[in-house]
């Protein structure tokens, strides 16, 4: 184990421009995560404008998330080879270019292709943001820094529907993409002056693992694509079974390849560290559970309580606002007492939140729903920044890009799996109660079976949170104030 060395960080308090660097990293993190959710609210409008069915326009969101999941470990590996600042800054330009192409798109094919380009830029930003925090801040300030970046992740992920609804209502659907262009260009220009010129302690040598990269990309895309469509195809259908079998074979082959490769894309020896393993799986379970809320609550608010999309967006902002208050404070506390109590307690609080959601009925005040959602903001604020600091603290300095990419990967996989879990459970329960199929409109579904199906999702999400809390507790109770060699 190696404690932070002041000579490595510029001064005993880290890089003298560290807070400016954190501001730049926060902008990139917010922008990249925002576009994972902002397009959801625009899908009906895009579908009507481009004259395409909703099942096809859904690829505007799916292609973005799948590309990010496929790219993150590759980007993290490349960053450790060529420099994190360089690839992070290039990410701003690619993201801005992809956003401009999205805004100019006149066909669904061009829009989906532009979203893929945008996602490549987002992967460059996501994979390197946490590594830049580690190499910029001394150990005793990382929790606070991760509290701020963790807030940006949740603000970006969960404020997307509200921001997107306002922009589309006033300026049309292309505006949700054009708004990124000036931000991306500004982030790139500031990064040229702010970001450290050298962010790797030692360059990773050797030939890049192209075969392993191909196996991972195809395997993870096949897995997440099948999971995303399992509810529509039917989990026992030939398409689902074939897709899962192909994904398992490819990822199994990837695992074998990485154990034999001299320069693996994913260093599986990292998972021998108990803190790294428990933090990674706890993070994934956290996002699985929380995206059950992100997916299902808009339907509850609009189809059961019959509130407007604007009120829905405002109500759901209670989550990120509560987290914005709690996360920096939790990071500051974790710098002093360690991550154990905060991470485990945060996930346990989220489990309580889901149990409380299961008590919601067909007639409830909107402010009470917002109060329930604020509980998740507090719980996630307690969990996210201490967990990130704990996980990144296990990274050898030359592999912080890889570890940052893996951390972002499990977060995005959790989002995809959370959506799939919530939709599948809800549809199965609703079909058992009413005979309504998964493809039917929910607008005409009676409120009581709708609520019963929704409660099934919430109880399952509570179970996921409890499992996450148990896994988080395995990291041990000592403060994580050192970093591996």
Coordinates of C-alpha atoms in Angstrom, one line a residue:
X1 CA 0.0 0.0 0.0
X2 CA 1.3 3.5 -0.8
X3 CA 0.1 6.7 0.7
X4 CA -0.2 9.8 -1.5
X5 CA 3.1 11.4 -2.1
X6 CA 3.2 15.2 -2.1
X7 CA 5.9 15.2 -4.7
X8 CA 3.6 13.3 -7.1
X9 CA 0.7 15.7 -6.6
X10 CA 2.5 19.0 -6.9
X11 CA 2.1 20.2 -3.3
X12 CA 1.1 18.6 0.0
X13 CA -2.5 19.7 -0.7
X14 CA -2.5 18.4 -4.3
X15 CA -2.5 20.4 -7.5
X16 CA -2.8 24.1 -6.8
X17 CA -5.5 24.4 -9.4
X18 CA -7.4 21.4 -8.2
X19 CA -10.7 23.1 -7.6
X20 CA -10.7 24.6 -11.1
X21 CA -9.9 21.1 -12.5
X22 CA -12.7 19.7 -10.4
X23 CA -15.1 22.3 -11.9
X24 CA -14.1 21.2 -15.4
X25 CA -14.5 17.5 -14.5
X26 CA -17.9 18.2 -13.0
X27 CA -19.1 19.9 -16.2
X28 CA -18.0 17.0 -18.3
X29 CA -19.6 14.5 -15.9
X30 CA -22.9 16.3 -15.7
X31 CA -23.1 16.7 -19.5
X32 CA -22.3 13.1 -20.2
X33 CA -24.8 11.6 -17.7
X34 CA -27.5 14.2 -18.6
X35 CA -27.7 12.9 -22.1
X36 CA -28.3 9.4 -20.9
X37 CA -31.8 10.5 -19.7
X38 CA -32.6 13.8 -21.4
X39 CA -33.7 12.1 -24.7
X40 CA -36.3 9.9 -23.0
X41 CA -38.8 12.8 -22.6
X42 CA -38.3 13.7 -26.3
X43 CA -38.9 10.3 -27.8
X44 CA -42.6 10.9 -28.6
X45 CA -41.9 14.2 -30.2
X46 CA -38.9 12.8 -32.2
X47 CA -41.1 9.9 -33.3
X48 CA -43.7 12.3 -34.6
X49 CA -41.3 14.7 -36.2
X50 CA -39.2 12.0 -38.0
X51 CA -42.3 9.8 -38.8
X52 CA -40.9 6.6 -37.2
X53 CA -42.6 4.2 -34.7
X54 CA -41.7 4.4 -31.0
X55 CA -39.9 1.0 -30.9
X56 CA -37.4 2.3 -33.5
X57 CA -37.0 5.7 -32.0
X58 CA -36.2 4.0 -28.6
X59 CA -32.8 3.3 -30.2
X60 CA -32.0 7.0 -29.7
X61 CA -31.6 6.1 -26.0
X62 CA -30.5 2.5 -26.2
X63 CA -27.7 3.1 -28.7
X64 CA -26.2 5.8 -26.4
X65 CA -26.2 3.5 -23.3
X66 CA -24.9 0.4 -25.1
X67 CA -22.1 2.3 -26.8
X68 CA -20.9 3.8 -23.4
X69 CA -21.0 0.3 -21.8
X70 CA -19.0 -1.2 -24.6
X71 CA -16.4 1.7 -24.7
X72 CA -15.6 2.3 -21.0
X73 CA -13.0 -0.4 -20.3
X74 CA -11.3 0.2 -23.6
X75 CA -11.2 4.0 -23.0
X76 CA -9.8 3.4 -19.4
X77 CA -7.1 1.2 -20.8
X78 CA -6.1 3.7 -23.5
X79 CA -6.1 6.6 -21.0
X80 CA -3.5 4.8 -18.9
X81 CA -1.4 4.4 -22.1
X82 CA -1.8 7.9 -23.7
X83 CA -2.7 10.2 -20.8
X84 CA -6.0 10.9 -19.1
X85 CA -6.1 14.7 -19.6
X86 CA -5.6 14.3 -23.3
X87 CA -8.4 11.7 -23.9
X88 CA -10.7 13.5 -21.5
X89 CA -10.3 16.8 -23.4
X90 CA -10.8 15.0 -26.7
X91 CA -14.0 13.7 -25.2
X92 CA -15.4 17.2 -25.0
X93 CA -14.8 17.8 -28.7
X94 CA -16.3 14.5 -29.8
X95 CA -19.3 14.9 -27.6
X96 CA -19.9 18.5 -28.9
X97 CA -19.5 17.3 -32.5
X98 CA -21.9 14.4 -31.9
X99 CA -24.4 16.7 -30.3
X100 CA -24.3 19.1 -33.3
X101 CA -24.9 16.1 -35.6
X102 CA -27.9 15.1 -33.5
X103 CA -29.3 18.6 -33.7
X104 CA -28.9 18.5 -37.5
X105 CA -30.4 15.1 -38.0
X106 CA -33.3 14.8 -40.4
X107 CA -33.6 11.0 -40.4
X108 CA -33.7 8.4 -37.6
X109 CA -30.6 6.7 -39.0
X110 CA -28.5 9.9 -38.8
X111 CA -29.8 10.6 -35.3
X112 CA -28.9 7.2 -34.0
X113 CA -25.5 7.3 -35.7
X114 CA -24.9 10.7 -34.2
X115 CA -25.9 9.4 -30.7
X116 CA -23.2 6.7 -31.1
X117 CA -20.6 9.4 -31.9
X118 CA -21.9 11.4 -28.9
X119 CA -21.6 8.3 -26.7
X120 CA -18.0 7.8 -27.6
X121 CA -17.2 11.3 -26.4
X122 CA -19.3 10.6 -23.2
X123 CA -17.2 7.4 -22.6
X124 CA -14.0 9.4 -22.8
X125 CA -15.4 11.9 -20.3
X126 CA -16.8 9.3 -17.9
X127 CA -13.8 6.9 -17.9
X128 CA -11.3 9.7 -17.1
X129 CA -13.2 12.0 -14.7
X130 CA -12.6 9.9 -11.6
X131 CA -9.0 9.2 -12.5
X132 CA -8.4 12.9 -12.8
X133 CA -9.8 13.4 -9.3
X134 CA -7.5 10.8 -7.9
X135 CA -4.4 12.2 -9.5
X136 CA -5.3 15.8 -8.6
X137 CA -6.5 15.6 -5.0
X138 CA -4.6 14.3 -1.9
X139 CA -6.2 11.4 -0.1
X140 CA -7.7 13.5 2.7
X141 CA -9.7 15.6 0.2
X142 CA -10.9 13.0 -2.2
X143 CA -14.1 12.1 -0.4
X144 CA -15.2 15.8 -0.7
X145 CA -14.2 15.9 -4.4
X146 CA -16.0 12.7 -5.2
X147 CA -19.1 14.0 -3.3
X148 CA -19.2 16.9 -5.8
X149 CA -18.7 14.6 -8.9
X150 CA -21.2 12.1 -7.5
X151 CA -23.7 14.9 -7.2
X152 CA -23.1 15.7 -10.9
X153 CA -23.8 12.1 -11.9
X154 CA -27.1 12.1 -10.1
X155 CA -28.1 15.6 -11.2
X156 CA -27.3 14.6 -14.8
X157 CA -29.1 11.3 -14.7
X158 CA -32.2 12.4 -12.9
X159 CA -32.7 16.0 -14.0
X160 CA -32.7 15.0 -17.7
X161 CA -36.5 14.6 -18.0
X162 CA -37.2 17.9 -16.4
X163 CA -34.6 19.9 -18.4
X164 CA -35.5 18.1 -21.6
X165 CA -39.2 18.8 -21.1
X166 CA -38.6 22.5 -20.8
X167 CA -36.3 22.7 -23.7
X168 CA -38.5 20.7 -26.0
X169 CA -41.6 22.7 -25.0
X170 CA -40.0 26.0 -25.8
X171 CA -37.4 25.3 -28.6
X172 CA -38.2 21.8 -30.1
X173 CA -36.4 18.5 -29.7
X174 CA -33.1 19.5 -31.4
X175 CA -32.5 21.9 -28.6
X176 CA -31.8 19.1 -26.1
X177 CA -28.7 18.3 -28.2
X178 CA -27.7 21.8 -29.3
X179 CA -27.4 23.0 -25.7
X180 CA -24.3 20.7 -25.3
X181 CA -22.3 22.3 -28.1
X182 CA -21.2 25.5 -26.5
X183 CA -20.7 23.7 -23.1
X184 CA -18.5 21.1 -24.8
X185 CA -16.4 23.7 -26.7
X186 CA -16.0 25.8 -23.5
X187 CA -15.0 22.6 -21.5
X188 CA -12.4 21.8 -24.2
X189 CA -10.8 25.3 -24.2
X190 CA -10.7 25.5 -20.4
X191 CA -9.2 22.0 -20.3
X192 CA -6.3 23.0 -22.4
X193 CA -5.3 25.5 -19.7
X194 CA -6.5 23.7 -16.5
X195 CA -5.9 20.0 -16.9
X196 CA -2.5 18.6 -15.8
X197 CA -0.3 17.9 -18.9
X198 CA 0.9 14.6 -17.4
X199 CA -1.5 12.4 -15.5
X200 CA 0.1 9.0 -15.7
X201 CA 2.8 7.9 -13.4
X202 CA 4.1 5.3 -15.8
X203 CA 2.8 4.6 -19.2
X204 CA 1.3 1.1 -19.9
X205 CA 3.5 -0.6 -22.5
X206 CA 2.9 -3.5 -24.8
X207 CA 0.5 -4.2 -27.7
X208 CA -3.2 -3.3 -27.2
X209 CA -5.4 -6.3 -26.8
X210 CA -7.5 -6.0 -30.0
X211 CA -9.0 -9.6 -29.8
X212 CA -10.0 -9.1 -26.2
X213 CA -11.6 -5.7 -27.1
X214 CA -13.7 -7.3 -29.9
X215 CA -14.9 -10.1 -27.6
X216 CA -15.9 -7.6 -24.9
X217 CA -17.6 -5.1 -27.1
X218 CA -19.7 -7.7 -29.0
X219 CA -20.4 -9.7 -25.8
X220 CA -21.5 -6.8 -23.6
X221 CA -23.7 -5.3 -26.4
X222 CA -25.3 -8.7 -27.0
X223 CA -26.0 -9.1 -23.3
X224 CA -27.5 -5.7 -22.7
X225 CA -29.4 -5.6 -26.0
X226 CA -31.0 -9.0 -25.1
X227 CA -31.8 -7.9 -21.6
X228 CA -33.3 -4.6 -22.9
X229 CA -35.6 -6.5 -25.3
X230 CA -36.4 -9.6 -23.2
X231 CA -39.8 -8.2 -22.1
X232 CA -40.9 -7.5 -25.7
X233 CA -39.5 -10.8 -27.2
X234 CA -40.5 -12.9 -24.1
X235 CA -37.8 -14.3 -21.9
X236 CA -38.3 -17.9 -23.1
X237 CA -38.4 -17.0 -26.8
X238 CA -35.8 -18.2 -29.2
X239 CA -34.4 -14.7 -29.7
X240 CA -33.9 -14.1 -25.9
X241 CA -32.3 -17.5 -25.3
X242 CA -30.1 -17.3 -28.4
X243 CA -29.0 -13.7 -27.4
X244 CA -28.2 -14.7 -23.9
X245 CA -26.3 -17.8 -24.9
X246 CA -24.2 -15.9 -27.5
X247 CA -23.5 -13.2 -24.9
X248 CA -22.4 -15.7 -22.2
X249 CA -20.1 -17.5 -24.7
X250 CA -18.5 -14.3 -25.9
X251 CA -17.9 -12.9 -22.4
X252 CA -16.6 -16.3 -21.2
X253 CA -14.2 -16.3 -24.1
X254 CA -13.3 -12.7 -23.1
X255 CA -12.5 -13.8 -19.6
X256 CA -10.2 -16.6 -20.8
X257 CA -8.5 -14.3 -23.2
X258 CA -7.8 -11.6 -20.6
X259 CA -6.2 -14.2 -18.2
X260 CA -3.8 -15.2 -21.0
X261 CA -3.2 -11.7 -22.5
X262 CA 0.0 -9.8 -21.6
X263 CA -1.8 -6.5 -21.6
X264 CA -5.5 -7.2 -20.7
X265 CA -8.3 -4.7 -21.2
X266 CA -9.6 -5.6 -17.8
X267 CA -7.1 -6.6 -15.1
X268 CA -9.1 -9.3 -13.2
X269 CA -6.5 -9.2 -10.4
X270 CA -8.2 -6.0 -9.3
X271 CA -11.1 -8.1 -8.1
X272 CA -8.9 -9.9 -5.6
X273 CA -9.1 -6.7 -3.5
X274 CA -12.1 -7.0 -1.2
X275 CA -12.7 -3.2 -1.2
X276 CA -12.7 -2.9 -5.0
X277 CA -15.0 -5.9 -5.4
X278 CA -17.6 -4.9 -2.8
X279 CA -17.6 -1.3 -3.9
X280 CA -18.1 -2.3 -7.6
X281 CA -21.0 -4.7 -7.0
X282 CA -22.6 -2.4 -4.4
X283 CA -22.5 0.4 -6.9
X284 CA -24.2 -1.7 -9.6
X285 CA -26.9 -2.8 -7.3
X286 CA -27.5 0.8 -6.2
X287 CA -28.1 1.9 -9.8
X288 CA -30.3 -1.1 -10.6
X289 CA -32.6 -0.2 -7.7
X290 CA -32.6 3.5 -8.4
X291 CA -33.4 3.2 -12.0
X292 CA -36.5 1.2 -11.0
X293 CA -37.7 4.5 -9.6
X294 CA -36.4 6.6 -12.5
X295 CA -38.3 4.4 -14.9
X296 CA -41.6 3.8 -13.1
X297 CA -42.4 6.9 -11.2
X298 CA -43.3 9.1 -14.2
X299 CA -45.9 6.5 -15.2
X300 CA -47.3 6.6 -11.6
X301 CA -47.4 10.4 -11.5
X302 CA -49.0 10.8 -15.0
X303 CA -51.2 7.7 -15.4
X304 CA -52.4 7.3 -11.8
X305 CA -52.2 10.7 -10.2
X306 CA -52.9 12.4 -13.6
X307 CA -50.4 15.3 -13.2
X308 CA -48.8 17.1 -16.1
X309 CA -45.3 16.3 -17.5
X310 CA -44.1 19.6 -16.0
X311 CA -45.3 18.6 -12.5
X312 CA -43.8 15.2 -13.0
X313 CA -40.4 16.6 -13.8
X314 CA -40.5 19.0 -10.9
X315 CA -41.5 16.3 -8.5
X316 CA -38.7 14.0 -9.6
X317 CA -36.2 16.8 -9.1
X318 CA -36.6 16.2 -5.3
X319 CA -34.2 13.2 -5.6
X320 CA -31.2 15.1 -7.2
X321 CA -31.7 18.2 -5.2
X322 CA -31.6 16.2 -1.9
X323 CA -28.5 14.4 -3.2
X324 CA -26.8 17.7 -4.2
X325 CA -27.1 18.8 -0.5
X326 CA -26.0 15.5 1.1
X327 CA -23.3 14.2 -1.2
X328 CA -20.5 16.8 -0.6
X329 CA -21.2 16.6 3.2
X330 CA -21.0 12.8 3.1
X331 CA -17.7 13.0 1.1
X332 CA -16.3 15.3 3.8
X333 CA -17.4 13.0 6.6
X334 CA -16.0 9.9 4.8
X335 CA -12.6 11.6 4.6
X336 CA -12.6 11.4 8.4
X337 CA -14.4 8.2 9.4
X338 CA -14.1 6.1 6.3
X339 CA -16.8 4.8 3.9
X340 CA -18.2 1.8 5.8
X341 CA -21.0 3.5 7.8
X342 CA -22.1 5.9 5.1
X343 CA -22.2 3.4 2.2
X344 CA -23.9 0.6 4.0
X345 CA -26.3 3.1 5.8
X346 CA -27.1 4.9 2.5
X347 CA -28.2 1.7 0.8
X348 CA -30.2 0.6 3.9
X349 CA -32.0 4.0 3.8
X350 CA -32.8 3.5 0.1
X351 CA -34.3 0.1 1.0
X352 CA -36.5 1.9 3.6
X353 CA -37.5 4.4 0.9
X354 CA -38.7 1.7 -1.4
X355 CA -40.7 0.1 1.4
X356 CA -42.4 3.5 2.0
X357 CA -43.1 3.8 -1.8
X358 CA -45.0 0.5 -1.6
X359 CA -47.5 2.3 0.7
X360 CA -48.4 4.9 -1.9
X361 CA -52.0 4.7 -3.1
X362 CA -54.1 6.0 -6.0
X363 CA -54.8 9.3 -4.1
X364 CA -51.8 11.0 -2.6
X365 CA -50.5 14.6 -2.6
X366 CA -47.7 15.3 -5.0
X367 CA -45.6 16.9 -2.3
X368 CA -45.7 13.6 -0.4
X369 CA -44.3 11.7 -3.4
X370 CA -41.5 14.3 -3.7
X371 CA -40.7 13.7 0.0
X372 CA -40.5 10.0 -0.6
X373 CA -38.1 10.6 -3.5
X374 CA -36.0 13.0 -1.4
X375 CA -35.2 10.0 0.9
X376 CA -33.5 8.3 -2.1
X377 CA -31.5 11.5 -2.6
X378 CA -30.3 11.4 1.0
X379 CA -29.5 7.7 0.8
X380 CA -27.7 7.9 -2.5
X381 CA -25.8 11.0 -1.4
X382 CA -24.5 9.0 1.6
X383 CA -23.5 6.1 -0.6
X384 CA -22.2 7.5 -3.8
X385 CA -19.2 9.7 -3.0
X386 CA -17.7 7.6 -0.2
X387 CA -18.1 4.5 -2.4
X388 CA -16.3 6.1 -5.3
X389 CA -13.6 7.4 -3.1
X390 CA -13.2 3.9 -1.5
X391 CA -13.2 2.2 -4.9
X392 CA -10.8 4.6 -6.6
X393 CA -8.5 4.5 -3.6
X394 CA -7.7 0.8 -4.4
X395 CA -6.3 1.8 -7.9
X396 CA -2.6 1.5 -8.6
X397 CA -1.6 4.9 -9.9
X398 CA -0.8 3.6 -13.4
X399 CA -4.3 2.0 -13.7
X400 CA -6.6 4.8 -12.3
X401 CA -8.0 5.3 -15.8
X402 CA -8.9 1.6 -16.1
X403 CA -10.5 1.6 -12.6
X404 CA -12.4 4.8 -13.4
X405 CA -13.7 3.2 -16.6
X406 CA -14.8 0.0 -14.7
X407 CA -16.6 2.1 -12.1
X408 CA -18.5 4.0 -14.8
X409 CA -19.2 0.8 -16.6
X410 CA -20.9 -0.9 -13.6
X411 CA -23.0 2.3 -13.1
X412 CA -24.2 2.2 -16.7
X413 CA -24.8 -1.6 -16.6
X414 CA -26.9 -1.0 -13.5
X415 CA -29.0 1.6 -15.3
X416 CA -29.8 -0.7 -18.2
X417 CA -30.5 -3.7 -15.8
X418 CA -32.6 -1.5 -13.6
X419 CA -34.8 -0.4 -16.5
X420 CA -35.1 -4.0 -17.7
X421 CA -35.9 -5.3 -14.2
X422 CA -38.6 -2.7 -13.5
X423 CA -40.3 -3.1 -16.8
X424 CA -40.3 -6.9 -16.8
X425 CA -41.6 -7.2 -13.2
X426 CA -44.2 -4.5 -13.8
X427 CA -45.4 -6.1 -17.1
X428 CA -45.5 -9.6 -15.7
X429 CA -47.5 -8.6 -12.6
X430 CA -49.9 -6.4 -14.6
X431 CA -50.5 -9.2 -17.1
X432 CA -51.2 -11.6 -14.3
X433 CA -53.8 -9.2 -12.8
X434 CA -55.5 -7.8 -15.9
X435 CA -54.3 -9.8 -19.0
X436 CA -52.8 -6.5 -20.4
X437 CA -49.8 -7.3 -22.7
X438 CA -46.4 -5.6 -22.4
X439 CA -46.9 -3.7 -25.6
X440 CA -50.2 -2.2 -24.6
X441 CA -50.7 1.5 -23.6
X442 CA -50.8 2.0 -19.8
X443 CA -53.1 5.1 -20.0
X444 CA -56.3 3.0 -19.8
X445 CA -55.1 0.5 -17.2
X446 CA -57.2 0.6 -14.0
X447 CA -55.5 2.3 -11.2
X448 CA -55.6 -0.5 -8.6
X449 CA -53.9 -3.2 -10.6
X450 CA -51.4 -0.6 -11.8
X451 CA -50.5 0.2 -8.2
X452 CA -50.3 -3.5 -7.3
X453 CA -47.8 -4.1 -10.1
X454 CA -45.9 -1.0 -9.1
X455 CA -45.6 -2.2 -5.5
X456 CA -44.1 -5.5 -6.8
X457 CA -41.3 -3.5 -8.5
X458 CA -40.7 -1.4 -5.3
X459 CA -40.4 -4.5 -3.1
X460 CA -38.0 -6.1 -5.5
X461 CA -35.9 -2.9 -5.6
X462 CA -35.9 -2.8 -1.8
X463 CA -34.5 -6.4 -1.9
X464 CA -31.8 -5.2 -4.3
X465 CA -30.8 -2.4 -1.9
X466 CA -30.6 -4.8 1.0
X467 CA -28.3 -7.1 -1.0
X468 CA -26.2 -4.0 -1.9
X469 CA -25.9 -3.0 1.7
X470 CA -24.8 -6.5 2.7
X471 CA -22.2 -6.5 -0.1
X472 CA -21.1 -3.0 0.9
X473 CA -20.5 -4.1 4.5
X474 CA -17.9 -6.7 3.3
X475 CA -15.4 -3.9 2.6
X476 CA -14.7 -3.6 6.3
X477 CA -15.0 -0.8 8.7
X478 CA -11.6 0.9 8.6
X479 CA -11.1 4.3 6.9
X480 CA -9.6 3.9 3.4
X481 CA -6.8 6.4 3.6
X482 CA -4.2 4.6 1.5
X483 CA -3.9 3.7 -2.1
X484 CA -2.5 0.6 -3.7
X485 CA 0.8 0.6 -5.6

